[in-house]
CSV table of C-alpha atoms in Angstrom, one decimal:
chain,number,residue,atom,x,y,z
B,1,MET,CA,0.0,0.0,0.0
B,2,ILE,CA,1.1,3.6,-0.5
B,3,PRO,CA,1.9,5.3,2.8
B,4,GLY,CA,-0.1,8.4,3.5
B,5,ALA,CA,-2.6,7.9,0.6
B,6,SER,CA,-5.1,10.8,0.6
B,7,TRP,CA,-7.9,8.9,-1.1
B,8,THR,CA,-8.9,5.4,-2.1
B,9,ARG,CA,-10.5,3.9,-5.2
B,10,ILE,CA,-12.5,0.7,-5.8
B,11,GLU,CA,-11.6,-1.8,-8.5
B,12,SER,CA,-13.6,-5.0,-9.4
B,13,ASP,CA,-12.8,-8.3,-11.1
B,14,GLU,CA,-14.6,-11.6,-11.4
B,15,LEU,CA,-13.8,-12.4,-7.8
B,16,GLY,CA,-15.3,-9.2,-6.4
B,17,SER,CA,-14.3,-5.7,-5.5
B,18,ARG,CA,-11.4,-4.3,-3.5
B,19,ARG,CA,-10.4,-0.9,-2.2
B,20,LEU,CA,-6.9,0.4,-3.2
B,21,PRO,CA,-4.9,3.6,-2.4
B,22,GLY,CA,-6.0,6.2,-4.9
B,23,GLU,CA,-2.4,7.0,-6.0
B,24,ALA,CA,-1.4,3.4,-6.4
B,25,LEU,CA,-0.3,2.6,-10.0
B,26,TYR,CA,-1.0,-1.1,-9.4
B,27,GLY,CA,-4.5,-2.5,-9.5
B,28,ILE,CA,-6.7,-5.2,-8.1
B,29,ASN,CA,-4.8,-8.1,-9.7
B,30,THR,CA,-1.6,-6.9,-8.1
B,31,LEU,CA,-3.3,-6.5,-4.7
B,32,ARG,CA,-4.6,-10.1,-4.8
B,33,ALA,CA,-1.1,-11.4,-5.7
B,34,VAL,CA,0.4,-9.4,-2.8
B,35,GLU,CA,-2.1,-11.0,-0.4
B,36,ASN,CA,-1.5,-14.5,-1.9
B,37,PHE,CA,2.3,-14.5,-1.9
B,38,PRO,CA,3.8,-12.8,1.2
B,39,VAL,CA,6.7,-15.2,0.9
B,40,SER,CA,10.2,-13.7,0.8
B,41,GLY,CA,9.9,-10.0,1.1
B,42,MET,CA,11.8,-9.7,-2.2
B,43,LYS,CA,9.7,-7.7,-4.6
B,44,ILE,CA,9.9,-7.9,-8.4
B,45,GLY,CA,10.9,-4.3,-8.3
B,46,SER,CA,14.3,-5.5,-7.1
B,47,LEU,CA,14.7,-7.3,-10.4
B,48,ALA,CA,15.4,-4.1,-12.3
B,49,PRO,CA,16.7,-5.8,-15.5
B,50,LEU,CA,13.5,-7.7,-15.8
B,51,ILE,CA,11.3,-4.7,-15.3
B,52,ARG,CA,13.3,-2.8,-17.9
B,53,ALA,CA,13.0,-5.7,-20.4
B,54,MET,CA,9.3,-6.1,-19.7
B,55,ALA,CA,8.8,-2.4,-20.4
B,56,LEU,CA,10.8,-2.7,-23.6
B,57,THR,CA,8.6,-5.6,-24.7
B,58,LYS,CA,5.4,-3.6,-23.9
B,59,LYS,CA,6.7,-0.6,-25.8
B,60,ALA,CA,7.4,-2.8,-28.8
B,61,ALA,CA,4.0,-4.4,-28.6
B,62,ALA,CA,2.2,-1.0,-28.5
B,63,ALA,CA,4.1,0.2,-31.5
B,64,ALA,CA,3.3,-3.1,-33.4
B,65,ASN,CA,-0.4,-2.9,-32.5
B,66,TYR,CA,-0.5,0.7,-33.7
B,67,ARG,CA,1.1,-0.2,-37.0
B,68,LEU,CA,-1.4,-3.1,-37.4
B,69,GLY,CA,-4.3,-0.7,-36.8
B,70,LYS,CA,-5.3,-2.2,-33.5
B,71,LEU,CA,-4.3,0.6,-31.1
B,72,SER,CA,-4.8,4.3,-31.5
B,73,ALA,CA,-1.8,6.6,-31.9
B,74,ARG,CA,-2.6,8.3,-28.6
B,75,LYS,CA,-2.7,5.1,-26.6
B,76,ALA,CA,0.5,3.8,-28.3
B,77,GLU,CA,2.3,7.0,-27.5
B,78,VAL,CA,1.2,7.1,-23.9
B,79,ILE,CA,2.2,3.4,-23.3
B,80,GLY,CA,5.5,4.1,-24.9
B,81,ARG,CA,6.1,7.1,-22.6
B,82,VAL,CA,5.3,5.1,-19.5
B,83,CYS,CA,7.7,2.3,-20.7
B,84,ASP,CA,10.4,4.9,-21.1
B,85,GLU,CA,9.8,6.0,-17.5
B,86,LEU,CA,10.0,2.4,-16.3
B,87,MET,CA,13.2,1.8,-18.3
B,88,ALA,CA,14.7,4.9,-16.6
B,89,GLY,CA,14.0,3.4,-13.2
B,90,GLN,CA,10.9,5.3,-12.2
B,91,HIS,CA,7.9,3.9,-10.4
B,92,GLY,CA,9.8,1.0,-8.9
B,93,ALA,CA,7.9,1.3,-5.6
B,94,HIS,CA,4.7,0.1,-7.4
B,95,PHE,CA,6.2,-3.3,-8.4
B,96,ILE,CA,5.2,-5.0,-5.2
B,97,VAL,CA,4.6,-8.7,-6.0
B,98,ASP,CA,6.9,-11.2,-4.4
B,99,VAL,CA,9.4,-12.8,-6.6
B,100,PHE,CA,8.1,-16.2,-5.4
B,101,GLN,CA,4.7,-16.6,-6.9
B,102,GLY,CA,2.4,-19.1,-8.6
B,103,GLY,CA,1.0,-18.6,-12.0
B,104,GLY,CA,4.1,-18.6,-14.2
B,105,GLY,CA,4.7,-14.9,-13.9
B,106,THR,CA,1.1,-13.8,-14.4
B,107,SER,CA,1.2,-11.7,-11.2
B,108,SER,CA,4.4,-9.9,-12.3
B,109,HIS,CA,2.9,-9.4,-15.7
B,110,MET,CA,-0.4,-8.0,-14.4
B,111,ASN,CA,1.6,-5.7,-12.0
B,112,LEU,CA,3.3,-4.3,-15.1
B,113,ASN,CA,0.1,-4.0,-17.1
B,114,GLU,CA,-1.6,-2.1,-14.3
B,115,VAL,CA,1.3,0.2,-13.6
B,116,ILE,CA,1.5,1.1,-17.3
B,117,ALA,CA,-2.2,1.6,-17.6
B,118,ASN,CA,-2.6,3.8,-14.4
B,119,ARG,CA,0.5,5.9,-15.1
B,120,GLY,CA,-0.7,6.3,-18.7
B,121,LEU,CA,-4.1,7.5,-17.3
B,122,GLU,CA,-2.2,10.1,-15.2
B,123,LEU,CA,-0.4,11.3,-18.4
B,124,MET,CA,-3.8,11.5,-20.1
B,125,GLY,CA,-5.2,13.6,-17.3
B,126,ARG,CA,-7.3,10.8,-15.9
B,127,ALA,CA,-7.6,9.2,-12.5
B,128,CYS,CA,-6.1,5.9,-11.8
B,129,GLY,CA,-8.6,3.1,-12.3
B,130,GLN,CA,-10.5,4.8,-15.1
B,131,TYR,CA,-9.7,1.9,-17.4
B,132,GLU,CA,-12.3,2.7,-20.0
B,133,HIS,CA,-9.7,5.3,-21.3
B,134,LEU,CA,-6.7,3.0,-21.2
B,135,HIS,CA,-7.1,-0.7,-20.2
B,136,PRO,CA,-4.4,-2.9,-18.7
B,137,ILE,CA,-5.6,-5.9,-20.7
B,138,ARG,CA,-7.4,-4.7,-23.8
B,139,ASP,CA,-4.8,-2.0,-24.6
B,140,VAL,CA,-1.6,-2.6,-22.7
B,141,ASN,CA,-1.7,-6.3,-23.2
B,142,ARG,CA,-3.3,-6.5,-26.6
B,143,SER,CA,-2.1,-9.5,-28.7
B,144,GLN,CA,0.0,-10.7,-25.7
B,145,SER,CA,0.1,-13.3,-22.9
B,146,THR,CA,2.2,-13.8,-19.8
B,147,THR,CA,3.6,-16.9,-21.6
B,148,ASP,CA,5.3,-14.8,-24.3
B,149,VAL,CA,5.9,-11.5,-22.5
B,150,HIS,CA,7.6,-12.8,-19.4
B,151,ALA,CA,9.7,-15.4,-21.3
B,152,THR,CA,10.7,-12.7,-23.8
B,153,ALA,CA,11.6,-10.2,-21.2
B,154,LEU,CA,13.7,-12.7,-19.2
B,155,ARG,CA,15.7,-13.6,-22.3
B,156,VAL,CA,16.2,-10.0,-23.3
B,157,ALA,CA,17.3,-9.1,-19.8
B,158,LEU,CA,19.9,-11.8,-19.8
B,159,MET,CA,21.2,-10.9,-23.2
B,160,GLN,CA,21.4,-7.2,-22.1
B,161,GLY,CA,23.3,-8.2,-18.9
B,162,ALA,CA,25.8,-10.5,-20.7
B,163,PRO,CA,28.2,-7.7,-21.9
B,164,GLY,CA,28.5,-6.2,-18.4
B,165,LEU,CA,29.4,-9.6,-17.0
B,166,GLU,CA,31.9,-10.1,-19.8
B,167,ARG,CA,33.5,-6.7,-19.1
B,168,ALA,CA,33.8,-7.4,-15.4
B,169,LEU,CA,35.6,-10.7,-16.0
B,170,LEU,CA,37.9,-9.2,-18.5
B,171,ALA,CA,38.8,-6.3,-16.2
B,172,LEU,CA,39.6,-8.8,-13.5
B,173,ALA,CA,41.7,-10.8,-15.9
B,174,ASP,CA,43.6,-7.6,-16.8
B,175,THR,CA,44.2,-7.0,-13.1
B,176,PHE,CA,45.7,-10.5,-12.7
B,177,ALA,CA,47.7,-10.0,-15.9
B,178,ALA,CA,49.2,-6.8,-14.5
B,179,LYS,CA,50.2,-8.6,-11.4
B,180,ALA,CA,51.7,-11.4,-13.4
B,181,GLN,CA,54.0,-9.0,-15.1
B,182,GLU,CA,54.9,-7.4,-11.8
B,183,PHE,CA,55.7,-10.8,-10.3
B,184,GLY,CA,57.4,-12.2,-13.4
B,185,SER,CA,60.8,-12.7,-11.9
B,186,ILE,CA,59.9,-14.0,-8.5
B,187,LEU,CA,60.7,-17.7,-8.3
B,188,LYS,CA,58.6,-19.9,-6.0
B,189,LEU,CA,57.6,-23.5,-5.3
B,190,ALA,CA,54.7,-24.9,-7.3
B,191,ARG,CA,52.4,-27.4,-5.4
B,192,THR,CA,50.3,-30.3,-6.6
B,193,HIS,CA,47.9,-32.1,-4.2
B,194,LEU,CA,49.0,-29.4,-1.7
B,195,GLN,CA,52.5,-31.0,-1.8
B,196,ASP,CA,55.8,-29.5,-2.9
B,197,ALA,CA,56.3,-29.9,-6.6
B,198,VAL,CA,58.7,-28.0,-9.0
B,199,PRO,CA,59.9,-24.4,-9.3
B,200,MET,CA,57.8,-21.8,-11.2
B,201,THR,CA,57.4,-18.1,-11.0
B,202,LEU,CA,54.7,-16.2,-9.2
B,203,GLY,CA,54.1,-14.4,-12.4
B,204,GLU,CA,53.3,-17.7,-14.2
B,205,GLU,CA,50.8,-18.5,-11.4
B,206,PHE,CA,49.0,-15.2,-11.7
B,207,HIS,CA,49.1,-15.3,-15.5
B,208,ALA,CA,47.2,-18.6,-15.4
B,209,PHE,CA,44.5,-16.9,-13.3
B,210,SER,CA,44.2,-14.3,-16.0
B,211,THR,CA,44.0,-16.8,-18.8
B,212,ALA,CA,41.3,-18.9,-17.1
B,213,LEU,CA,39.1,-15.8,-16.6
B,214,ARG,CA,39.5,-14.8,-20.3
B,215,HIS,CA,38.4,-18.3,-21.3
B,216,GLU,CA,35.2,-17.8,-19.1
B,217,ALA,CA,34.5,-14.4,-20.5
B,218,ALA,CA,34.8,-15.7,-24.1
B,219,ARG,CA,31.9,-18.1,-23.4
B,220,ILE,CA,29.4,-15.5,-22.3
B,221,TRP,CA,28.2,-13.9,-25.5
B,222,PRO,CA,28.0,-17.1,-27.5
B,223,ALA,CA,26.0,-18.7,-24.7
B,224,SER,CA,23.6,-15.7,-24.6
B,225,GLN,CA,22.8,-16.2,-28.3
B,226,SER,CA,20.9,-19.4,-27.4
B,227,LEU,CA,18.3,-17.0,-25.9
B,228,ALA,CA,17.7,-15.0,-29.0
B,229,GLY,CA,14.8,-17.1,-30.3
B,230,LEU,CA,11.6,-15.6,-28.9
B,231,ASN,CA,8.1,-16.8,-28.5
B,232,LEU,CA,6.6,-13.3,-28.6
B,233,GLY,CA,3.4,-13.3,-30.5
B,234,GLY,CA,2.7,-16.9,-29.7
B,235,THR,CA,0.5,-15.8,-26.8
B,236,MET,CA,-0.6,-18.5,-24.3
B,237,VAL,CA,0.6,-21.8,-25.8
B,238,GLY,CA,2.4,-20.7,-28.9
B,239,THR,CA,-0.5,-20.9,-31.4
B,240,GLY,CA,-0.9,-17.1,-31.5
B,241,LEU,CA,-4.5,-17.2,-30.3
B,242,ALA,CA,-5.9,-13.7,-29.8
B,243,ALA,CA,-2.9,-12.1,-31.6
B,244,GLN,CA,-3.1,-10.5,-35.0
B,245,PRO,CA,-1.7,-12.6,-37.9
B,246,ASP,CA,1.3,-10.3,-38.5
B,247,PHE,CA,1.9,-9.4,-34.9
B,248,ALA,CA,4.8,-11.8,-34.1
B,249,GLU,CA,7.0,-10.6,-37.0
B,250,THR,CA,6.1,-6.9,-36.4
B,251,VAL,CA,6.7,-6.9,-32.6
B,252,ILE,CA,9.9,-8.8,-32.8
B,253,ALA,CA,11.3,-6.5,-35.5
B,254,GLU,CA,10.4,-3.6,-33.3
B,255,LEU,CA,11.9,-5.1,-30.2
B,256,GLN,CA,15.1,-5.9,-32.2
B,257,ARG,CA,15.2,-2.2,-33.2
B,258,LEU,CA,14.8,-1.0,-29.6
B,259,THR,CA,17.3,-3.3,-28.1
B,260,GLU,CA,19.8,-3.6,-30.9
B,261,LEU,CA,20.0,-7.3,-30.1
B,262,PRO,CA,20.0,-10.1,-32.7
B,263,LEU,CA,16.5,-11.3,-31.7
B,264,ARG,CA,14.4,-13.5,-33.9
B,265,ARG,CA,11.1,-15.4,-33.9
B,266,ASP,CA,11.6,-19.0,-32.7
B,267,ASP,CA,11.1,-21.7,-35.3
B,268,ASP,CA,8.5,-23.4,-33.2
B,269,LEU,CA,6.4,-21.2,-30.9
B,270,VAL,CA,4.6,-24.0,-29.3
B,271,CYS,CA,8.0,-25.5,-28.2
B,272,ALA,CA,9.3,-22.1,-27.2
B,273,ALA,CA,6.2,-21.6,-24.9
B,274,TRP,CA,7.5,-24.3,-22.5
B,275,ASN,CA,11.1,-25.1,-23.5
B,276,SER,CA,13.6,-23.6,-21.0
B,277,ALA,CA,16.8,-25.3,-22.3
B,278,GLY,CA,18.5,-22.0,-23.2
B,279,LEU,CA,17.9,-20.8,-19.7
B,280,VAL,CA,19.3,-24.0,-18.2
B,281,GLN,CA,22.4,-23.7,-20.4
B,282,PHE,CA,22.9,-20.0,-19.4
B,283,SER,CA,22.6,-21.0,-15.8
B,284,SER,CA,25.2,-23.6,-16.2
B,285,LEU,CA,27.5,-21.0,-17.8
B,286,LEU,CA,27.1,-18.8,-14.7
B,287,ARG,CA,27.9,-21.7,-12.4
B,288,GLY,CA,31.0,-22.5,-14.4
B,289,ILE,CA,32.2,-18.9,-14.1
B,290,THR,CA,31.9,-19.0,-10.4
B,291,VAL,CA,33.6,-22.3,-10.1
B,292,THR,CA,36.7,-20.7,-11.7
B,293,LEU,CA,36.3,-17.5,-9.6
B,294,SER,CA,36.1,-19.5,-6.4
B,295,LYS,CA,39.1,-21.7,-7.3
B,296,ILE,CA,41.2,-18.6,-7.8
B,297,ALA,CA,39.9,-17.1,-4.6
B,298,ASN,CA,40.8,-20.2,-2.7
B,299,ASP,CA,44.3,-20.2,-4.2
B,300,LEU,CA,44.8,-16.6,-3.0
B,301,ARG,CA,43.7,-17.6,0.5
B,302,LEU,CA,46.2,-20.5,0.5
B,303,LEU,CA,49.0,-18.4,-0.9
B,304,SER,CA,48.5,-15.7,1.7
B,305,SER,CA,47.9,-18.1,4.6
B,306,GLY,CA,49.7,-17.5,7.8
B,307,PRO,CA,51.5,-15.3,7.1
B,308,ARG,CA,54.1,-16.6,9.5
B,309,GLY,CA,52.6,-20.0,10.2
B,310,GLY,CA,51.4,-20.7,6.6
B,311,ILE,CA,52.6,-20.3,3.0
B,312,GLY,CA,52.7,-16.5,3.1
B,313,GLU,CA,54.0,-16.0,-0.4
B,314,ILE,CA,51.6,-13.1,-1.1
B,315,ALA,CA,50.0,-10.5,1.1
B,316,LEU,CA,46.4,-9.6,0.5
B,317,PRO,CA,45.4,-5.9,1.1
B,318,ALA,CA,44.0,-5.2,4.5
B,319,VAL,CA,40.5,-4.0,3.9
B,320,GLN,CA,39.1,-4.5,7.4
B,321,SER,CA,40.2,-5.7,10.8
B,322,GLY,CA,40.3,-9.5,11.1
B,323,SER,CA,39.7,-10.0,14.8
B,324,PRO,CA,38.7,-7.9,17.8
B,325,LEU,CA,41.1,-10.0,19.9
B,326,ILE,CA,44.2,-10.4,17.7
B,327,GLY,CA,45.8,-7.1,16.7
B,328,GLY,CA,47.0,-6.9,13.1
B,329,LYS,CA,45.1,-10.0,12.0
B,330,VAL,CA,43.8,-9.6,8.5
B,331,ASN,CA,41.3,-12.1,7.0
B,332,PRO,CA,40.9,-12.8,3.3
B,333,VAL,CA,37.4,-11.4,3.3
B,334,ILE,CA,37.1,-10.5,-0.4
B,335,PRO,CA,38.1,-14.0,-1.6
B,336,GLU,CA,35.7,-15.4,1.0
B,337,MET,CA,32.9,-13.3,-0.4
B,338,VAL,CA,33.7,-14.5,-3.9
B,339,SER,CA,33.4,-18.1,-2.8
B,340,GLN,CA,30.1,-17.5,-1.1
B,341,VAL,CA,28.8,-16.0,-4.3
B,342,ALA,CA,29.9,-19.2,-6.0
B,343,PHE,CA,28.0,-21.3,-3.5
B,344,HIS,CA,24.9,-19.2,-4.0
B,345,VAL,CA,25.1,-19.4,-7.8
B,346,ALA,CA,25.6,-23.2,-7.6
B,347,GLY,CA,22.4,-23.5,-5.6
B,348,ALA,CA,20.5,-21.2,-8.0
B,349,ASP,CA,21.7,-23.4,-10.9
B,350,VAL,CA,20.2,-26.4,-9.2
B,351,ALA,CA,16.9,-24.5,-8.7
B,352,VAL,CA,16.8,-23.4,-12.4
B,353,GLY,CA,17.3,-27.0,-13.5
B,354,MET,CA,14.5,-28.3,-11.2
B,355,ALA,CA,12.2,-25.5,-12.3
B,356,ALA,CA,12.8,-26.2,-16.0
B,357,GLU,CA,12.2,-29.9,-15.6
B,358,ALA,CA,9.0,-29.3,-13.6
B,359,GLY,CA,7.2,-27.6,-16.5
B,360,GLN,CA,4.2,-29.5,-17.7
B,361,LEU,CA,2.6,-29.8,-21.1
B,362,GLN,CA,2.4,-26.4,-22.8
B,363,ARG,CA,3.6,-24.1,-20.0
B,364,ASN,CA,6.3,-23.8,-17.3
B,365,ALA,CA,4.7,-22.4,-14.2
B,366,PHE,CA,8.1,-21.9,-12.5
B,367,GLU,CA,9.6,-19.3,-14.7
B,368,PRO,CA,9.5,-16.6,-12.0
B,369,LEU,CA,11.9,-18.7,-9.9
B,370,MET,CA,14.2,-19.0,-13.0
B,371,ALA,CA,14.1,-15.3,-13.5
B,372,HIS,CA,15.0,-14.6,-9.9
B,373,CYS,CA,17.8,-17.1,-9.9
B,374,LEU,CA,19.4,-16.1,-13.2
B,375,LEU,CA,19.2,-12.4,-12.9
B,376,THR,CA,20.3,-12.4,-9.3
B,377,SER,CA,23.2,-14.7,-10.1
B,378,LEU,CA,24.3,-12.6,-13.1
B,379,GLY,CA,24.3,-9.4,-11.1
B,380,MET,CA,26.1,-11.0,-8.1
B,381,ILE,CA,28.9,-12.4,-10.3
B,382,GLU,CA,29.4,-9.1,-12.0
B,383,SER,CA,29.6,-7.3,-8.7
B,384,ALA,CA,31.9,-9.9,-7.1
B,385,ALA,CA,34.3,-9.8,-10.1
B,386,ARG,CA,34.5,-6.0,-9.9
B,387,ILE,CA,35.0,-6.0,-6.1
B,388,PHE,CA,37.6,-8.8,-6.4
B,389,ALA,CA,39.6,-6.7,-8.8
B,390,GLU,CA,39.3,-3.4,-7.1
B,391,ARG,CA,39.4,-4.4,-3.4
B,392,CYS,CA,41.8,-7.3,-3.5
B,393,VAL,CA,43.8,-8.3,-6.6
B,394,GLN,CA,45.1,-4.9,-7.7
B,395,ASP,CA,46.8,-4.4,-4.3
B,396,ILE,CA,48.2,-7.8,-3.7
B,397,ARG,CA,51.9,-7.7,-2.7
B,398,ALA,CA,54.4,-10.5,-3.3
B,399,VAL,CA,56.5,-11.7,-0.4
B,400,PRO,CA,59.8,-12.7,-2.2
B,401,GLU,CA,61.6,-13.8,0.9
B,402,ALA,CA,58.8,-16.3,1.6
B,403,CYS,CA,58.8,-17.5,-2.0
B,404,ALA,CA,62.6,-18.0,-1.8
B,405,GLY,CA,62.5,-19.6,1.6
B,406,ASN,CA,59.8,-22.1,0.7
B,407,LEU,CA,61.7,-23.0,-2.5
B,408,SER,CA,65.3,-23.0,-1.4
B,409,ALA,CA,65.3,-25.6,1.3
B,410,PRO,CA,67.8,-28.2,-0.1
B,411,GLY,CA,65.5,-31.3,0.3
B,412,THR,CA,62.5,-29.5,-1.2
B,413,LEU,CA,64.4,-28.0,-4.1
B,414,ALA,CA,66.2,-31.2,-5.0
B,415,ALA,CA,63.0,-33.3,-5.0
B,416,GLY,CA,61.3,-30.8,-7.2
B,417,LEU,CA,64.2,-30.6,-9.7
B,418,VAL,CA,64.8,-34.4,-10.1
B,419,PRO,CA,62.1,-34.9,-12.8
B,420,LEU,CA,63.5,-31.9,-14.8
B,421,VAL,CA,67.3,-32.4,-14.6
B,422,GLY,CA,67.9,-35.8,-13.0
B,423,PRO,CA,69.0,-36.6,-9.5
B,424,GLU,CA,72.7,-35.6,-9.8
B,425,ALA,CA,72.1,-32.1,-11.3
B,426,ALA,CA,69.2,-31.6,-8.9
B,427,ALA,CA,71.5,-32.3,-6.0
B,428,ASP,CA,74.2,-30.0,-7.4
B,429,ILE,CA,71.7,-27.1,-7.8
B,430,ALA,CA,70.4,-27.6,-4.3
B,431,GLU,CA,73.9,-27.6,-2.8
B,432,ALA,CA,74.8,-24.5,-4.7
B,433,VAL,CA,71.8,-22.7,-3.4
B,434,ALA,CA,72.7,-23.8,0.1
B,435,ASP,CA,76.1,-22.3,-0.5
B,436,GLY,CA,74.5,-18.9,-1.3
B,437,LYS,CA,74.3,-19.1,-5.1
B,438,ASP,CA,71.4,-17.5,-6.9
B,439,LEU,CA,68.7,-20.0,-7.7
B,440,GLY,CA,67.3,-18.0,-10.6
B,441,ALA,CA,70.7,-18.0,-12.3
B,442,LEU,CA,71.2,-21.7,-11.7
B,443,LEU,CA,67.8,-22.5,-13.2
B,444,ARG,CA,68.5,-20.3,-16.2
B,445,ALA,CA,71.8,-22.1,-16.7
B,446,HIS,CA,70.0,-25.4,-16.9
B,447,GLY,CA,67.4,-24.0,-19.3
B,448,LEU,CA,64.6,-24.1,-16.6
B,449,ALA,CA,63.8,-20.4,-16.6
B,450,SER,CA,63.9,-17.6,-19.2
B,451,GLY,CA,66.6,-14.9,-19.3
B,452,PRO,CA,70.4,-15.0,-19.5
B,453,ALA,CA,72.4,-17.2,-17.3
B,454,ASP,CA,74.9,-15.4,-15.0
């Protein structure tokens, strides 16, 4: 409800009549949904990418209906203006339906239709609820259904979000690459199975992080293309019932123009009405990205562990106090955050798969859950990658003395070099290091590191 509403209005549907705040842009269908689903406290208004994409879809539909002679120029213009306001982030307080809802997104869709109609009435100089002048169903929703509008908007929102995620991962990769260059000459001990292995450089270790992230970033846009086939115009089950014959082609062309995305009509609209395979694949992509991010985060935690009683080969930036009892203790809070995002995304991926499988016959009733999981995961990963780069990776310091100390112990060094140069040469190098010779020069002399031998 709208706090401090100065007047009320009454709206009616087939279930009866209800009183609403006079200034509320939502209507009776939204009110009933709010009463039915007081579940999580998370409102669809928090899914800003979905609201923007739904508004884009409605704007395209209004333009298409006008071109086909099914909507007046005035109504199409008003609907378009309201959609522009929604895309600019206005009126978010009126999207009050819980993200967990029955009906396959009908409650979210009706919330949108009612907000557009009532805000449009305001722009027309009318009072909210005077639907004879602009109706949420007959005008705003003409030739559409929740089945095609919600599914289209979710796919558009994900495609629009994909470039931002790609940029965030590439920026993080660049940050690791810069550190790799900075740490290029620092020799250290590589570890496999958490056991001592062979010499490598800290730069090589950090460069591998950068490469892995670039590989993940390269998968994002191709994966998003599997979402480009839309069922818009197929209405309830994909047959196009209640839509104009040319509506699908007209509205998708208009939506493509508005979004500048390579959208197309799906080859089989009946299949597209229920098939969520593209969403499942995109969810799997998001989970794969966070698996890589969390692995890197865990490696940084290990490499910085101690620092005196652990590995301690790098020092993470101190961004907050680690303990109220131990002075100077610094916890790896940013990498820990990254891993927790990964755990959340993994759970969301399971939920998406279960929701997709649970769809029955010509409709998937669980698309709102998929929308919440996918859009929330995408946004969290983008934020986590940005924070990881800015609050952690760019300020990591190498601890060369720890790297050298862990590597230079004679027994450790000789064991690691045996597979590379044989037992005799390995023993000679280890002995020379124990006598004070430079390990890097010795490795270069045996062709085990780049650069001139001394």
